[in-house]
Amino acid sequence: MKPSSGGDPAAAHDLAAVKGKLSSALGRLISESSDDDLVLHLNPEAVFSQLKRMAVNDVARDLYEQQQFDPPPTFRTLAEELRQPDRTTRLPILHDTDRDEREGTILWDGQTLAIIARYKVGKTTLLLNLVRSLADRQPFLDQFKVGDVGGVVGVWNYELPDWQWREWADEHGIKNTKRVSLLHLRGYHVDMMRDHDAEWAVEWLQERNVKVWIIDTWQAALNGLEENDNTGAGDFFRRVQWIARRAGVRAVVWTAQQGTGEGNGSKSQARARGATALMDNVDAFWTYTSSNDERFLNASGRDVDYPEFSVTFDWTTRRLAFGEEKSGASAQRRTEIDAYKDKAIKHLTELPTDTPEKARQVGAIEQALGDTSKKGLVSAALRELDDQKRIHHTHGARNAKVWWIGDGGVERPCPHPSCVRKSPAQVADFTKKRAGCAGGRGAKP
């Protein structure tokens, strides 16, 4: 037998109040139940008690979130914002004084920088050169003037053992060591996504008056977050920016491992390994690469566009310096072309004179020399050898160039209209002696 409410008006009123507050599928289910069923399965006093607890939790959560909220500065109109006194005080932190500010600055006050480098390229050496320049206010790479950031360089080292970082820093000869503050985090867990750890980080930076905060590396600082998770990595980046702003930091510098298969001759832009959150959010990038024992650096980003240049390295002082404005990719191409020049000379020398013309054309020579790059390396090597008069060409079927060893006896042994830099007398003389080239068949020596 089902228990009855006994006709108690108070109980009926309570049940009506509960039923009136319910909604959705559960509400409809209970609203269709009899009062006797509700008395059996629901205790109205327990329901109201739970509702009170939930309300208290909601109030507490709202108060906590109000305490955590840090409202950004706002202005009613653009006109009001443009009148702010600090609008024109943007400071170049690193600036090539041979160029104007827009062209020569590779890091501005207030920016976040990512230094992207391949494993073992020399990222830590570049970082220590940057720390020395900022601390001693000496030109970075002997080229970029250092602005006064008004405080200390703070370095969070996740990568090297503490003793090794100190040893390398000593070798770099930093003079103003009081303007550098270190935190060695190898083997420690500072999770900046936790409120306690974030507050601790703010205090650490404020107590030392850190104005440039260097975090080495992005991947290590994630502290267990999945590096390929864009959402998590993006939240982490914004958390660090929040910490930096609260602490009064003027520039945050990340180092990051470069993804494999990117940059260094690849068609794709060099990018940090893992999620794109870092690349999507930082203001400026420095890409540090190497090619054939040369190192190269370029800078790009918001109001940062400095062409790639080579970097020299002094082993005795471990100091880096600006070399010359040139591309690592072009240097790599130059090396490859020079290598094919020697191979082409050897190959053409060994070809018998009665070798079919098709075997002397670029495609066949590329195949013989093993050039499958599709970058025209062999073709460029042949053209340069032709300019140097170490080889020469004639024209074969369909005007295809046919390549021969030697200078051909005249400065340009082919009177074909596509050939340039030859005198009319040379063309006439060659035409007379070796008829046939201009008609579409190459005259062989």
Coordinates of C-alpha atoms in Angstrom, one line a residue:
M1 CA 0.0 0.0 0.0
K2 CA 1.3 3.4 -0.9
P3 CA 1.7 5.9 2.0
S4 CA -0.6 8.9 1.9
S5 CA 0.1 12.5 2.6
G6 CA -2.8 12.3 5.0
G7 CA -4.3 15.4 3.6
D8 CA -1.7 17.6 5.4
P9 CA -2.1 21.1 3.8
A10 CA 1.5 22.0 4.8
A11 CA 2.9 18.9 3.2
A12 CA 0.8 19.5 0.1
H13 CA 2.0 23.1 -0.1
D14 CA 5.7 22.0 0.2
L15 CA 5.2 19.4 -2.5
A16 CA 3.6 22.0 -4.8
A17 CA 6.5 24.4 -4.2
V18 CA 9.0 21.7 -5.1
K19 CA 7.1 20.7 -8.2
G20 CA 6.8 24.3 -9.3
K21 CA 10.5 24.8 -9.3
L22 CA 11.3 21.7 -11.3
S23 CA 11.7 21.8 -15.1
S24 CA 13.0 19.8 -18.0
A25 CA 12.6 16.1 -18.4
L26 CA 13.0 15.3 -14.7
G27 CA 10.5 18.0 -13.8
R28 CA 8.0 16.7 -16.2
L29 CA 8.5 13.2 -14.9
I30 CA 7.9 14.2 -11.3
S31 CA 5.0 16.5 -12.2
E32 CA 3.2 13.5 -13.6
S33 CA 3.7 11.5 -10.4
S34 CA 1.2 11.5 -7.7
D35 CA 1.7 13.2 -4.4
D36 CA 1.9 9.9 -2.6
D37 CA 4.7 8.8 -4.9
L38 CA 6.6 12.0 -4.2
V39 CA 6.3 11.7 -0.4
L40 CA 7.6 8.1 -0.8
H41 CA 10.6 9.0 -2.9
L42 CA 11.4 12.7 -2.0
N43 CA 11.9 14.3 1.3
P44 CA 10.8 18.0 0.8
E45 CA 13.0 19.1 3.8
A46 CA 16.0 17.4 2.3
V47 CA 15.3 19.0 -1.1
F48 CA 15.1 22.5 0.3
S49 CA 18.2 21.9 2.4
Q50 CA 20.1 20.9 -0.7
L51 CA 18.8 23.9 -2.5
K52 CA 20.2 26.2 0.2
R53 CA 23.6 24.5 0.1
M54 CA 23.7 25.0 -3.7
A55 CA 22.7 28.7 -3.3
V56 CA 25.5 29.2 -0.8
N57 CA 28.0 27.6 -3.2
D58 CA 26.8 29.8 -6.0
V59 CA 27.2 33.0 -3.8
A60 CA 30.7 31.8 -2.7
R61 CA 31.8 31.1 -6.3
D62 CA 30.5 34.4 -7.5
L63 CA 32.4 36.3 -4.7
Y64 CA 35.6 34.3 -5.5
E65 CA 35.3 35.1 -9.2
Q66 CA 34.8 38.8 -8.4
Q67 CA 38.0 38.8 -6.3
Q68 CA 39.9 37.0 -9.2
F69 CA 38.6 39.4 -11.9
D70 CA 41.1 41.9 -13.0
P71 CA 39.3 44.4 -15.2
P72 CA 41.2 45.9 -18.1
P73 CA 41.5 49.7 -18.5
T74 CA 38.7 51.0 -20.7
F75 CA 37.9 54.3 -22.4
R76 CA 34.6 55.6 -23.6
T77 CA 35.9 56.7 -27.0
L78 CA 38.9 56.4 -29.3
A79 CA 39.5 60.1 -28.9
E80 CA 39.9 59.7 -25.2
E81 CA 42.3 56.8 -25.7
L82 CA 44.4 58.7 -28.1
R83 CA 44.9 61.4 -25.6
Q84 CA 46.8 59.1 -23.2
P85 CA 50.3 60.4 -22.4
D86 CA 52.1 57.1 -22.8
R87 CA 50.8 56.5 -26.4
T88 CA 54.0 57.8 -28.0
T89 CA 56.6 56.4 -25.6
R90 CA 57.1 53.1 -27.2
L91 CA 60.7 52.0 -26.5
P92 CA 62.9 49.8 -28.8
I93 CA 64.6 47.3 -26.6
L94 CA 66.9 46.1 -29.4
H95 CA 67.5 48.4 -32.3
D96 CA 70.0 48.6 -35.2
T97 CA 70.9 52.3 -35.2
D98 CA 72.0 52.1 -38.8
R99 CA 68.3 51.9 -39.7
D100 CA 65.2 53.8 -38.6
E101 CA 63.2 52.4 -35.7
R102 CA 60.6 50.6 -37.8
E103 CA 63.1 48.8 -40.0
G104 CA 65.9 48.3 -37.4
T105 CA 64.0 47.2 -34.3
I106 CA 64.0 43.4 -33.5
L107 CA 62.3 43.7 -30.1
W108 CA 60.0 46.4 -28.7
D109 CA 59.0 47.3 -25.2
G110 CA 55.9 45.4 -24.3
Q111 CA 56.3 42.6 -26.8
T112 CA 56.5 38.8 -26.3
L113 CA 59.3 37.2 -28.3
A114 CA 59.8 33.6 -29.3
I115 CA 63.4 32.4 -30.2
I116 CA 62.9 29.3 -32.4
A117 CA 65.9 27.1 -33.0
R118 CA 66.7 23.6 -33.9
Y119 CA 68.2 21.2 -31.4
K120 CA 71.9 21.8 -30.8
V121 CA 72.1 24.8 -33.1
G122 CA 73.4 26.9 -30.3
K123 CA 70.2 28.4 -28.8
T124 CA 71.7 28.6 -25.2
T125 CA 74.7 30.5 -26.6
L126 CA 72.5 33.0 -28.3
L127 CA 70.4 33.3 -25.2
L128 CA 73.5 34.0 -23.0
N129 CA 74.7 36.6 -25.5
L130 CA 71.3 38.3 -25.2
V131 CA 71.4 38.2 -21.4
R132 CA 74.9 39.7 -21.4
S133 CA 73.9 42.5 -23.7
L134 CA 70.8 43.3 -21.7
A135 CA 72.7 43.2 -18.3
D136 CA 75.8 45.1 -19.5
R137 CA 73.8 47.3 -21.9
Q138 CA 76.3 46.5 -24.7
P139 CA 75.1 46.2 -28.3
F140 CA 73.6 42.8 -29.0
L141 CA 75.6 40.9 -31.6
D142 CA 77.7 44.1 -31.8
Q143 CA 74.9 45.5 -33.9
F144 CA 71.7 46.2 -32.0
K145 CA 71.6 49.0 -29.4
V146 CA 70.1 48.0 -26.1
G147 CA 67.4 50.2 -24.6
D148 CA 67.3 50.8 -20.8
V149 CA 64.4 48.6 -19.5
G150 CA 64.9 49.9 -16.0
G151 CA 65.3 46.6 -14.2
V152 CA 66.7 43.1 -14.0
V153 CA 66.8 40.2 -16.6
G154 CA 65.1 37.2 -15.0
V155 CA 65.9 33.8 -16.5
W156 CA 63.9 30.7 -15.7
N157 CA 66.1 27.8 -16.7
Y158 CA 64.3 24.6 -17.3
E159 CA 67.0 23.0 -19.6
L160 CA 70.5 23.0 -18.2
P161 CA 71.8 21.8 -14.8
D162 CA 72.3 24.8 -12.6
W163 CA 76.1 24.3 -12.3
Q164 CA 76.4 24.2 -16.2
W165 CA 74.3 27.4 -16.6
R166 CA 76.6 29.2 -14.1
E167 CA 79.7 27.8 -15.8
W168 CA 78.6 29.0 -19.2
A169 CA 77.5 32.4 -17.9
D170 CA 80.9 32.9 -16.3
E171 CA 82.6 32.1 -19.6
H172 CA 80.5 34.8 -21.3
G173 CA 82.0 37.4 -18.9
I174 CA 78.8 39.1 -17.8
K175 CA 80.0 42.2 -15.8
N176 CA 76.7 43.5 -14.2
T177 CA 75.8 40.2 -12.6
K178 CA 73.5 41.9 -10.2
R179 CA 71.2 42.8 -13.1
V180 CA 70.6 39.1 -13.8
S181 CA 68.4 36.8 -11.6
L182 CA 68.2 33.1 -12.1
L183 CA 65.7 30.4 -11.2
H184 CA 66.8 26.9 -12.0
L185 CA 63.7 24.7 -12.4
R186 CA 65.2 21.4 -13.7
G187 CA 63.6 18.8 -11.4
Y188 CA 61.1 21.2 -9.9
H189 CA 57.4 21.7 -10.7
V190 CA 56.1 25.3 -10.8
D191 CA 52.6 25.0 -12.3
M192 CA 51.6 28.5 -13.4
M193 CA 48.1 27.3 -14.1
R194 CA 47.6 26.8 -10.3
D195 CA 46.7 30.0 -8.4
H196 CA 49.2 29.4 -5.6
D197 CA 52.1 28.9 -8.1
A198 CA 51.0 31.9 -10.2
E199 CA 51.0 34.2 -7.2
W200 CA 54.4 32.8 -6.2
A201 CA 55.7 33.7 -9.7
V202 CA 54.4 37.2 -9.5
E203 CA 56.1 37.7 -6.1
W204 CA 59.4 36.3 -7.5
L205 CA 59.4 38.7 -10.4
Q206 CA 58.3 41.7 -8.4
E207 CA 60.9 41.2 -5.6
R208 CA 63.7 41.1 -8.1
N209 CA 62.3 44.0 -10.3
V210 CA 62.4 41.8 -13.3
K211 CA 61.7 43.7 -16.5
V212 CA 62.7 41.2 -19.1
W213 CA 61.6 37.6 -18.3
I214 CA 63.3 34.8 -20.3
I215 CA 61.7 31.4 -20.1
D216 CA 63.9 28.6 -21.5
T217 CA 62.1 26.6 -22.9
W218 CA 58.4 26.8 -23.9
Q219 CA 58.0 23.1 -24.1
A220 CA 59.5 22.5 -20.6
A221 CA 57.5 25.3 -19.0
L222 CA 54.3 23.7 -20.0
N223 CA 54.8 21.4 -17.1
G224 CA 52.9 18.3 -18.2
L225 CA 50.4 20.1 -20.5
E226 CA 50.1 18.4 -23.8
E227 CA 52.3 20.5 -26.1
N228 CA 50.0 19.6 -29.1
D229 CA 46.9 20.8 -27.3
N230 CA 46.1 24.3 -28.7
T231 CA 43.5 25.1 -26.1
G232 CA 45.6 24.1 -23.2
A233 CA 48.8 25.8 -24.6
G234 CA 46.8 28.9 -25.4
D235 CA 45.4 29.1 -21.9
F236 CA 49.0 28.7 -20.5
F237 CA 50.4 31.4 -22.8
R238 CA 47.7 33.9 -21.6
R239 CA 48.3 32.9 -18.0
V240 CA 52.0 33.8 -18.3
Q241 CA 51.1 37.1 -19.9
W242 CA 48.7 37.8 -16.9
I243 CA 51.6 37.0 -14.5
A244 CA 54.0 39.2 -16.4
R245 CA 51.6 42.2 -16.5
R246 CA 50.8 41.9 -12.7
A247 CA 54.6 41.8 -12.0
G248 CA 55.4 44.8 -14.2
V249 CA 57.5 42.8 -16.7
R250 CA 58.1 44.7 -19.9
A251 CA 59.0 41.9 -22.2
V252 CA 58.7 38.1 -22.1
V253 CA 61.2 36.0 -24.1
W254 CA 60.5 32.4 -24.8
T255 CA 62.8 29.9 -26.4
A256 CA 61.3 27.0 -28.3
Q257 CA 62.5 23.9 -30.1
Q258 CA 61.9 24.2 -33.9
G259 CA 59.7 21.5 -35.4
T260 CA 61.4 18.9 -37.6
G261 CA 61.0 19.3 -41.3
E262 CA 60.5 23.0 -41.1
G263 CA 62.9 25.8 -42.1
N264 CA 66.6 25.2 -43.0
G265 CA 65.9 24.8 -46.7
S266 CA 62.3 23.5 -46.3
K267 CA 59.6 25.3 -48.2
S268 CA 57.6 25.8 -44.9
Q269 CA 58.2 28.5 -42.4
A270 CA 60.2 27.5 -39.3
R271 CA 57.8 27.0 -36.5
A272 CA 57.9 26.0 -32.8
R273 CA 57.4 22.3 -32.1
G274 CA 53.9 21.3 -30.9
A275 CA 50.7 23.4 -30.8
T276 CA 50.5 26.6 -32.8
A277 CA 49.4 28.6 -29.7
L278 CA 52.9 30.1 -29.2
M279 CA 53.2 31.0 -32.9
D280 CA 49.7 32.4 -32.9
N281 CA 50.1 34.7 -29.9
V282 CA 53.7 36.0 -29.7
D283 CA 54.5 39.5 -31.1
A284 CA 57.9 38.7 -32.7
F285 CA 59.9 35.7 -33.8
W286 CA 63.6 35.2 -34.1
T287 CA 64.5 32.1 -36.2
Y288 CA 68.0 30.8 -35.5
T289 CA 69.3 28.3 -38.0
S290 CA 72.6 26.8 -39.2
S291 CA 73.8 25.7 -42.7
N292 CA 77.2 24.4 -43.5
D293 CA 78.8 25.5 -40.2
E294 CA 77.3 29.0 -40.6
R295 CA 74.6 30.4 -38.3
F296 CA 71.8 32.7 -39.4
L297 CA 69.2 34.8 -37.6
N298 CA 66.2 36.6 -38.9
A299 CA 63.5 38.6 -37.0
S300 CA 59.9 39.1 -38.0
G301 CA 56.5 39.9 -36.4
R302 CA 54.5 43.0 -35.4
D303 CA 56.5 46.0 -36.4
V304 CA 59.5 43.7 -36.7
D305 CA 60.9 42.9 -40.1
Y306 CA 64.6 42.5 -40.2
P307 CA 66.3 40.6 -43.1
E308 CA 68.2 37.4 -42.4
F309 CA 71.9 37.7 -41.6
S310 CA 74.8 35.5 -40.7
V311 CA 76.1 35.3 -37.2
T312 CA 79.8 34.7 -36.4
F313 CA 81.1 32.9 -33.3
D314 CA 84.3 33.5 -31.4
W315 CA 85.2 30.2 -29.6
T316 CA 87.6 32.0 -27.2
T317 CA 84.9 34.3 -25.7
R318 CA 81.8 32.4 -26.8
R319 CA 80.5 35.7 -28.2
L320 CA 78.3 36.0 -31.3
A321 CA 78.5 38.9 -33.7
F322 CA 76.6 40.2 -36.7
G323 CA 78.2 38.8 -39.9
E324 CA 76.6 40.0 -43.1
E325 CA 73.1 40.3 -44.5
K326 CA 72.5 37.1 -46.3
S327 CA 70.1 34.2 -46.3
G328 CA 70.8 30.8 -44.8
A329 CA 68.8 29.3 -47.7
S330 CA 70.8 31.1 -50.3
A331 CA 74.1 30.1 -48.6
Q332 CA 72.9 26.5 -48.7
R333 CA 72.0 26.8 -52.3
R334 CA 75.4 28.3 -53.1
T335 CA 77.2 25.4 -51.4
E336 CA 75.1 22.9 -53.4
I337 CA 75.7 24.6 -56.7
D338 CA 79.5 24.7 -56.1
A339 CA 79.4 21.0 -55.3
Y340 CA 77.7 20.3 -58.6
K341 CA 80.1 22.4 -60.6
D342 CA 83.0 20.0 -59.8
K343 CA 80.8 17.0 -60.5
A344 CA 79.7 18.5 -63.9
I345 CA 83.3 19.2 -65.0
K346 CA 84.3 15.6 -64.2
H347 CA 81.2 14.2 -65.9
L348 CA 81.6 16.2 -69.1
T349 CA 85.3 15.4 -69.3
E350 CA 84.6 11.7 -69.1
L351 CA 81.9 11.7 -71.8
P352 CA 83.1 10.4 -75.2
T353 CA 82.9 12.9 -78.1
D354 CA 80.4 10.7 -79.9
T355 CA 78.0 10.7 -77.0
P356 CA 74.4 11.4 -78.2
E357 CA 73.4 15.0 -77.8
K358 CA 70.5 14.0 -75.5
A359 CA 73.0 12.7 -72.9
R360 CA 74.6 16.2 -72.9
Q361 CA 71.4 18.0 -72.1
V362 CA 70.5 19.3 -68.6
G363 CA 68.0 16.6 -67.7
A364 CA 70.4 13.8 -68.5
I365 CA 73.2 15.5 -66.6
E366 CA 71.0 16.0 -63.6
Q367 CA 70.1 12.3 -63.6
A368 CA 73.8 11.4 -64.0
L369 CA 74.8 13.6 -61.1
G370 CA 71.9 12.4 -58.9
D371 CA 70.2 15.8 -58.6
T372 CA 66.5 15.1 -57.8
S373 CA 65.9 18.3 -55.8
K374 CA 63.9 20.1 -58.5
K375 CA 65.8 23.3 -57.5
G376 CA 67.7 23.8 -60.8
L377 CA 71.1 23.2 -59.0
V378 CA 72.8 21.5 -62.0
S379 CA 71.4 24.0 -64.5
A380 CA 72.7 26.9 -62.3
A381 CA 76.1 25.1 -62.0
L382 CA 76.3 24.7 -65.8
R383 CA 75.5 28.4 -66.5
E384 CA 78.2 29.5 -64.0
L385 CA 80.8 27.2 -65.6
D386 CA 79.8 28.6 -69.0
D387 CA 80.3 32.2 -67.7
Q388 CA 83.7 31.1 -66.4
K389 CA 84.6 29.6 -69.9
R390 CA 85.3 26.2 -68.3
I391 CA 82.5 24.6 -70.4
H392 CA 80.5 25.8 -73.4
H393 CA 77.2 24.9 -75.0
T394 CA 75.7 24.5 -78.5
H395 CA 72.0 24.1 -79.4
G396 CA 70.6 20.8 -80.4
A397 CA 67.1 19.6 -81.4
R398 CA 64.3 22.0 -80.3
N399 CA 67.0 24.5 -79.4
A400 CA 67.9 22.5 -76.3
K401 CA 71.3 23.4 -74.9
V402 CA 74.0 20.7 -75.4
W403 CA 77.0 21.0 -73.0
W404 CA 80.6 20.4 -73.8
I405 CA 83.9 20.6 -71.9
G406 CA 86.2 23.5 -72.7
D407 CA 85.6 27.1 -73.9
G408 CA 84.7 26.2 -77.5
G409 CA 87.5 28.3 -79.0
V410 CA 85.6 31.6 -78.9
E411 CA 84.1 33.6 -76.1
R412 CA 80.6 32.4 -77.0
P413 CA 80.7 29.4 -79.4
C414 CA 77.0 29.6 -80.3
P415 CA 75.4 32.2 -82.6
H416 CA 71.9 31.2 -81.6
P417 CA 69.7 34.2 -80.8
S418 CA 69.3 33.1 -77.2
C419 CA 73.1 33.3 -76.6
V420 CA 74.3 36.7 -75.4
R421 CA 77.5 38.6 -74.8
K422 CA 79.2 37.9 -78.2
S423 CA 80.4 40.2 -80.9
P424 CA 79.0 40.1 -84.5
A425 CA 82.4 39.2 -85.7
Q426 CA 82.5 36.2 -83.5
V427 CA 79.1 35.1 -84.6
A428 CA 79.9 35.4 -88.3
D429 CA 83.2 33.6 -87.8
F430 CA 81.6 30.8 -85.9
T431 CA 78.7 30.5 -88.4
K432 CA 81.2 30.3 -91.2
K433 CA 83.3 27.6 -89.6
R434 CA 80.6 25.6 -87.9
A435 CA 77.4 26.0 -89.9
G436 CA 74.3 24.4 -88.6
C437 CA 73.9 25.6 -85.0
A438 CA 71.6 28.5 -85.9
G439 CA 69.5 26.0 -87.9
G440 CA 68.6 24.0 -84.9
R441 CA 71.5 21.5 -84.7
G442 CA 74.5 22.0 -82.6
A443 CA 77.9 22.1 -84.1
K444 CA 80.3 19.9 -82.3
P445 CA 83.9 20.8 -81.7

